[in-house]
Amino acid sequence: MRAVAGHALPADALGEDGISEQVAAFERWSRGFEPVAELDHPYIWSDELVYGPPDPRPGWQAQLDGLDLEARRRHGAGFVELPVGHRAELLREHLERAVPAGLRELPFAAEAPHVAIALLAWWAGTSGANDLCHGAAIGRHECRGLPSAAQRPEPLAPPSRADRGER
Amino acid sequence: MAGRVHETGVCILGSGITGALVAERLAEQTTARITVVEAGDRIFNLDQRFERRDRFLDYRENPWPDDHIRGQTGRGLQSRSMCVGGLGLHWGGTTPRFTPEDLRLRSLYGVGEDWPVEWEELDAFYQEAEERIGIAGVQGPPELDPRSRDYPMPALPLSYNLEKLRAWGERSGIPFWPNPVSKNSRPYRGRNVCVRCDTCTICPTGAKYSPDFTLQELLARERIELLDRTLVRRLVVGERGRIAGAKALDRDRPDEPLELRADVFVVALGYAWSAHLLLLSASDRAPAGVANRSGLVGRFMSGHRPYNAFVEVPEKLYPGIYEMDSLLSKSFQRPGDIDRYVRHDLRIWESDFGRRPRLRSDDGELLLGEDLLADWRQRGERGAARLRAYYDVIPAEGSGLRIDTSRTNEWGDPMFRIEMQPAPETSELIPLAEAQIEGVFDRMIAAGGGRLLERRVSREIHDHPAGGCRMGADPATSVVDPYGRSWDHENLWIVGAPTMPSAGCNNGTLTFAALTLRSAAKLAALLPPSGAEPAIPHRAEVAA
Ligand SMILES: Cc1cc2nc3c(=O)[nH]c(=O)nc-3n(C[C@H](O)[C@H](O)[C@H](O)COP(=O)(O)OP(=O)(O)OC[C@H]3O[C@@H](n4cnc5c(N)ncnc54)[C@H](O)[C@@H]3O)c2cc1C
């Protein structure tokens, strides 16, 4: 998963440690997933209840296994051991096959057609990703109190080399 | 099996906002014994709300998982939520008042009906509703936003995004001001201040008003009894047309019939379930249904249609500062002299429309990692806004709810089907209303800069639905009198949304609440007085 994440997530912006943290958080999120949970009633037109998807995790594991197997068959080494360029190419090929051409928006992570897209969709939905995009400490969905609402959000401090996992 | 009987003075059916406010008002002003009956579960869970909020955000799960009854639904229903607190647990808490024009549609514009209520009187009940619920707001220009007193709490401070959008919107000459909300800008009636966590569908701190707070307080003071998980199935008409009782079902003891007996019954079941219960209660003594000698129960139901536009604005904005908050204008609700009946409200929100991270570029390339971030950043350089107008749709007589025998709940009761139809005199005006709204959006863009991204009109949606038991001065053309008392049954009152002759063109719940308090004041005068000062003094009485 960590090797996949290095290609799916913005590696430069997040840095080595950042990527590892996001993978750990995504794995925590997937462990907490409840299959076919009752979803929030949509506002209006909700005379029927709506349920979420079944457990995507077995499928995701199969996709990771498939990536690894194909890496071994093609290059004689597991996905993790491949040079970066080969890894990126193999992952992109898998994604081109798995992701329907009509899927243009990031899906709800649990409904993603591939585990790499699930990770990306999950990350992109975090408050931290929103902050990173806008370069500001917006703190979407955090309890921030009312007074600071009127201020322009503070710029994000650029990550230090250590934050980025560089030595 | 022998049944149980529950006897009380006032039996309030439904524990949503309207049921809770009637209970509170009567509990303060009378010594009547009060029972609130609610089909759904009691979800008093302030201590669990952070956890449920997290799961709602992380997994989109229903933050109120026990808030409905399997099989209890109808086609066209707005929300499945049935629980202590009703839809008011989920609500967004937007609470504008209507404008005086809403009460005079026939005399001013020749459409719909005039309401049997004067604005000055409603103003006092609006104020009472705002004080009981706890509304944070600031008056707009008085000629557009008439009110005789201040809001009980100052408005929430406008966010950075909304300040920018206000300046953008006002370049068109249309004034905007903060949308009033039932969220605390200071501690209020024992509840917290809003922490701007932006998940009002489940407010984890209790800063947003929900009726469960009122009911818990009344329970703690032992002023009401609450029969939850108790579905009322029929009202029973007795001698001289009085409501003798109600047949109910305790969902924990479904085999043991439960009869509710009371001096007075108050139907506070919201726009859909009120008419449904009355129609289901047809009997030899009320062949067309309870309170239905006019044949108008379930009729003249309506709501307003939303027309949305998403706009790119020439400003850097920061999506997520406070997405639930918004700006309001009533310029087009108070249009002055007009040739044709077109009225609508106008709101502005921050939006991330077209600025969300996306999986494919315009030419269909998969975007991963840094490419995705770069594309997202580039599109976020200019902000976006959502504009929305609700326009008024006057109902046809046939617009509304009918019993649907093809569908029953677990206990064999037929459910319903709602079909909304505009009145002939307004259906021809709908294209004009939509054209006018498009013109307003275009005017704002032309003056403020930016460009239109998308427009969406939703002709199937009738938001904040109301009607179905409309009030009036004539028993032949209305279901209840001007105060919500049934013309047919002297001890039956119907309150809130169902009594409205038309649904206006902005969020309706504050108006449902004000009308409910007006009914409660009238009813209280018929009950043994407590002699105590109400906790929230009623302004009309204070003035008198
Ligand atoms: C997601 C969401 C957001 C909203 N946001 C806003 C907003 O921002 N502003 C606004 O103005 N409005 C908003 N609304 C609408 C608002 O919530 C409702 O108008 C309001 O709560 C209705 O209150 P009520 O008392 O009329 O009815 P309800 O809340 O429906 O209460 C009726 C109660 O009666 C019970 N009941 C029904 N039938 C029976 C029976 N046979 N026996 C016993 N009990 C029964 C129901 O379970 C329910 O609890 C929103 C609604 C939703 C769902």
PDB file of C-alpha atoms in Angstrom, chain A residues 7-14 28-30 32-34 37-49 91-92 95-96 99-108 117 120 123-124 129-130 132-134 136 138-153, chain B residues 50 53 55-63 65 67-68 73-80 90 156-160 184-185 193-199 316-321 323 352 357-362 364 366-370 372-373 376-377 380 407 460-461 463-464:
ATOM      1  CA  HIS A   7       2.327   7.300  -6.884  1.00  0.00           C
ATOM      2  CA  ALA A   8      -1.321   7.944  -6.057  1.00  0.00           C
ATOM      3  CA  LEU A   9      -0.761  10.777  -3.575  1.00  0.00           C
ATOM      4  CA  PRO A  10       1.196  14.000  -4.175  1.00  0.00           C
ATOM      5  CA  ALA A  11       4.546  12.736  -2.979  1.00  0.00           C
ATOM      6  CA  ASP A  12       6.462  16.026  -3.248  1.00  0.00           C
ATOM      7  CA  ALA A  13       3.887  18.034  -1.332  1.00  0.00           C
ATOM      8  CA  LEU A  14       3.372  15.454   1.380  1.00  0.00           C
ATOM      9  CA  ARG A  28      -7.472   3.054  10.057  1.00  0.00           C
ATOM     10  CA  TRP A  29     -10.381   4.453   8.061  1.00  0.00           C
ATOM     11  CA  SER A  30     -10.814   1.210   6.128  1.00  0.00           C
ATOM     12  CA  GLY A  32     -13.581   1.248  10.641  1.00  0.00           C
ATOM     13  CA  PHE A  33     -15.698   0.845   7.521  1.00  0.00           C
ATOM     14  CA  GLU A  34     -19.057  -0.785   8.081  1.00  0.00           C
ATOM     15  CA  ALA A  37     -24.321   1.001   6.498  1.00  0.00           C
ATOM     16  CA  GLU A  38     -27.416   3.158   6.445  1.00  0.00           C
ATOM     17  CA  LEU A  39     -26.382   6.449   4.848  1.00  0.00           C
ATOM     18  CA  ASP A  40     -27.562   9.919   5.740  1.00  0.00           C
ATOM     19  CA  HIS A  41     -31.037  10.597   4.380  1.00  0.00           C
ATOM     20  CA  PRO A  42     -30.639  12.877   1.438  1.00  0.00           C
ATOM     21  CA  TYR A  43     -32.527  16.134   1.923  1.00  0.00           C
ATOM     22  CA  ILE A  44     -35.799  15.955   0.003  1.00  0.00           C
ATOM     23  CA  TRP A  45     -36.858  12.878  -1.941  1.00  0.00           C
ATOM     24  CA  SER A  46     -35.960  10.597   0.839  1.00  0.00           C
ATOM     25  CA  ASP A  47     -38.992   8.390   1.080  1.00  0.00           C
ATOM     26  CA  GLU A  48     -36.629   5.405   0.852  1.00  0.00           C
ATOM     27  CA  LEU A  49     -33.565   4.692   2.951  1.00  0.00           C
ATOM     28  CA  LEU A  91       0.030   1.137 -11.602  1.00  0.00           C
ATOM     29  CA  ARG A  92      -1.204   3.468 -14.343  1.00  0.00           C
ATOM     30  CA  LEU A  95      -5.841   2.032 -13.232  1.00  0.00           C
ATOM     31  CA  GLU A  96      -6.581   2.648 -16.912  1.00  0.00           C
ATOM     32  CA  VAL A  99     -11.328   3.075 -13.879  1.00  0.00           C
ATOM     33  CA  PRO A 100     -14.235   3.589 -16.301  1.00  0.00           C
ATOM     34  CA  ALA A 101     -13.583   6.380 -18.804  1.00  0.00           C
ATOM     35  CA  GLY A 102     -16.780   8.092 -17.684  1.00  0.00           C
ATOM     36  CA  LEU A 103     -15.610   8.370 -14.086  1.00  0.00           C
ATOM     37  CA  ARG A 104     -14.357  11.951 -13.965  1.00  0.00           C
ATOM     38  CA  GLU A 105     -14.947  12.940 -10.348  1.00  0.00           C
ATOM     39  CA  LEU A 106     -13.332  11.295  -7.378  1.00  0.00           C
ATOM     40  CA  PRO A 107     -15.809   8.749  -6.007  1.00  0.00           C
ATOM     41  CA  PHE A 108     -16.687   8.031  -2.384  1.00  0.00           C
ATOM     42  CA  ILE A 117      -8.236   5.628  -6.278  1.00  0.00           C
ATOM     43  CA  LEU A 120      -6.598   9.228  -3.348  1.00  0.00           C
ATOM     44  CA  TRP A 123      -7.092  11.748   1.116  1.00  0.00           C
ATOM     45  CA  ALA A 124      -8.590  14.425  -1.146  1.00  0.00           C
ATOM     46  CA  ALA A 129      -5.761  18.070   1.661  1.00  0.00           C
ATOM     47  CA  ASN A 130      -8.092  21.064   1.322  1.00  0.00           C
ATOM     48  CA  LEU A 132      -2.717  21.927   1.170  1.00  0.00           C
ATOM     49  CA  CYS A 133      -4.552  22.808  -2.036  1.00  0.00           C
ATOM     50  CA  HIS A 134      -5.304  26.361  -0.887  1.00  0.00           C
ATOM     51  CA  ALA A 136      -3.970  27.984   4.051  1.00  0.00           C
ATOM     52  CA  ILE A 138      -8.808  26.561   6.663  1.00  0.00           C
ATOM     53  CA  GLY A 139      -9.499  23.587   8.917  1.00  0.00           C
ATOM     54  CA  ARG A 140     -12.662  22.487   7.135  1.00  0.00           C
ATOM     55  CA  HIS A 141     -15.001  20.613   9.501  1.00  0.00           C
ATOM     56  CA  GLU A 142     -12.794  21.278  12.484  1.00  0.00           C
ATOM     57  CA  CYS A 143     -14.280  22.969  15.553  1.00  0.00           C
ATOM     58  CA  ARG A 144     -12.816  26.428  15.014  1.00  0.00           C
ATOM     59  CA  GLY A 145     -15.045  28.767  16.952  1.00  0.00           C
ATOM     60  CA  LEU A 146     -16.844  31.769  15.491  1.00  0.00           C
ATOM     61  CA  PRO A 147     -14.473  34.750  15.898  1.00  0.00           C
ATOM     62  CA  SER A 148     -11.798  33.502  13.483  1.00  0.00           C
ATOM     63  CA  ALA A 149     -14.377  32.950  10.717  1.00  0.00           C
ATOM     64  CA  ALA A 150     -13.975  36.518   9.531  1.00  0.00           C
ATOM     65  CA  GLN A 151     -10.190  36.278   9.103  1.00  0.00           C
ATOM     66  CA  ARG A 152      -8.459  35.157   5.965  1.00  0.00           C
ATOM     67  CA  PRO A 153      -7.059  31.718   6.899  1.00  0.00           C
TER      68      PRO A 153
ATOM     69  CA  PHE B  50     -19.199  13.850  18.200  1.00  0.00           C
ATOM     70  CA  ARG B  53     -20.615  13.185  13.464  1.00  0.00           C
ATOM     71  CA  ARG B  55     -18.828   8.575  11.242  1.00  0.00           C
ATOM     72  CA  PHE B  56     -21.105  10.815   9.177  1.00  0.00           C
ATOM     73  CA  LEU B  57     -18.083  12.727   7.879  1.00  0.00           C
ATOM     74  CA  ASP B  58     -15.871   9.692   7.398  1.00  0.00           C
ATOM     75  CA  TYR B  59     -18.373   7.188   6.030  1.00  0.00           C
ATOM     76  CA  ARG B  60     -21.487   9.253   5.139  1.00  0.00           C
ATOM     77  CA  GLU B  61     -23.453   7.204   7.643  1.00  0.00           C
ATOM     78  CA  ASN B  62     -26.774   8.489   8.886  1.00  0.00           C
ATOM     79  CA  PRO B  63     -25.830  10.403  12.020  1.00  0.00           C
ATOM     80  CA  PRO B  65     -29.404   5.801  12.815  1.00  0.00           C
ATOM     81  CA  ASP B  67     -34.534   8.021  13.360  1.00  0.00           C
ATOM     82  CA  HIS B  68     -37.069   6.186  11.244  1.00  0.00           C
ATOM     83  CA  THR B  73     -43.172   6.112   4.456  1.00  0.00           C
ATOM     84  CA  GLY B  74     -45.018   7.613   1.540  1.00  0.00           C
ATOM     85  CA  ARG B  75     -44.212   8.562  -2.028  1.00  0.00           C
ATOM     86  CA  GLY B  76     -43.005  12.153  -2.209  1.00  0.00           C
ATOM     87  CA  LEU B  77     -42.102  12.368   1.483  1.00  0.00           C
ATOM     88  CA  GLN B  78     -39.408  14.942   2.234  1.00  0.00           C
ATOM     89  CA  SER B  79     -37.610  13.034   4.949  1.00  0.00           C
ATOM     90  CA  ARG B  80     -37.860   9.618   6.576  1.00  0.00           C
ATOM     91  CA  HIS B  90     -31.510  17.129  10.998  1.00  0.00           C
ATOM     92  CA  LEU B 156     -23.069  34.888  13.512  1.00  0.00           C
ATOM     93  CA  PRO B 157     -20.027  36.828  12.262  1.00  0.00           C
ATOM     94  CA  LEU B 158     -19.791  36.662   8.488  1.00  0.00           C
ATOM     95  CA  SER B 159     -16.976  34.486   7.294  1.00  0.00           C
ATOM     96  CA  TYR B 160     -14.115  35.833   5.204  1.00  0.00           C
ATOM     97  CA  ASN B 184     -26.157  30.268  19.060  1.00  0.00           C
ATOM     98  CA  SER B 185     -23.847  33.231  18.631  1.00  0.00           C
ATOM     99  CA  VAL B 193     -22.114  28.671  21.215  1.00  0.00           C
ATOM    100  CA  CYS B 194     -21.639  27.423  17.659  1.00  0.00           C
ATOM    101  CA  VAL B 195     -18.082  26.171  17.109  1.00  0.00           C
ATOM    102  CA  ARG B 196     -18.320  26.358  13.292  1.00  0.00           C
ATOM    103  CA  CYS B 197     -17.722  22.661  12.744  1.00  0.00           C
ATOM    104  CA  ASP B 198     -20.041  22.919   9.730  1.00  0.00           C
ATOM    105  CA  THR B 199     -22.007  19.709  10.192  1.00  0.00           C
ATOM    106  CA  LYS B 316      -9.554  33.985  -4.172  1.00  0.00           C
ATOM    107  CA  LEU B 317     -11.830  32.195  -1.683  1.00  0.00           C
ATOM    108  CA  TYR B 318     -11.065  29.427   0.793  1.00  0.00           C
ATOM    109  CA  PRO B 319     -13.669  26.659   0.537  1.00  0.00           C
ATOM    110  CA  GLY B 320     -14.628  25.257   3.903  1.00  0.00           C
ATOM    111  CA  ILE B 321     -14.488  28.313   6.153  1.00  0.00           C
ATOM    112  CA  GLU B 323     -20.142  26.229   4.163  1.00  0.00           C
ATOM    113  CA  ASP B 352     -16.425  24.445  -4.088  1.00  0.00           C
ATOM    114  CA  PRO B 357     -10.227  17.638  -6.743  1.00  0.00           C
ATOM    115  CA  ARG B 358     -11.024  15.581  -9.814  1.00  0.00           C
ATOM    116  CA  LEU B 359      -9.926  12.301 -11.279  1.00  0.00           C
ATOM    117  CA  ARG B 360      -9.612  13.290 -14.917  1.00  0.00           C
ATOM    118  CA  SER B 361      -8.447  16.414 -16.664  1.00  0.00           C
ATOM    119  CA  ASP B 362     -10.594  18.148 -19.280  1.00  0.00           C
ATOM    120  CA  GLY B 364      -9.798  12.755 -20.015  1.00  0.00           C
ATOM    121  CA  LEU B 366      -6.206  10.255 -15.265  1.00  0.00           C
ATOM    122  CA  LEU B 367      -4.869  12.652 -12.646  1.00  0.00           C
ATOM    123  CA  LEU B 368      -2.780  11.168  -9.861  1.00  0.00           C
ATOM    124  CA  GLY B 369      -0.496  12.548  -7.181  1.00  0.00           C
ATOM    125  CA  GLU B 370       1.138  15.875  -7.997  1.00  0.00           C
ATOM    126  CA  LEU B 372      -4.096  16.027  -9.308  1.00  0.00           C
ATOM    127  CA  LEU B 373      -2.899  18.581  -6.768  1.00  0.00           C
ATOM    128  CA  TRP B 376      -6.908  21.293  -8.082  1.00  0.00           C
ATOM    129  CA  ARG B 377      -4.783  24.307  -7.120  1.00  0.00           C
ATOM    130  CA  GLY B 380      -8.995  26.967  -6.873  1.00  0.00           C
ATOM    131  CA  ARG B 407     -48.489   0.263   0.318  1.00  0.00           C
ATOM    132  CA  GLU B 460     -39.900  18.238  -8.992  1.00  0.00           C
ATOM    133  CA  ILE B 461     -38.847  19.706  -5.674  1.00  0.00           C
ATOM    134  CA  ASP B 463     -39.203  22.516  -0.452  1.00  0.00           C
ATOM    135  CA  HIS B 464     -40.518  23.241   3.042  1.00  0.00           C
TER     136      HIS B 464
END
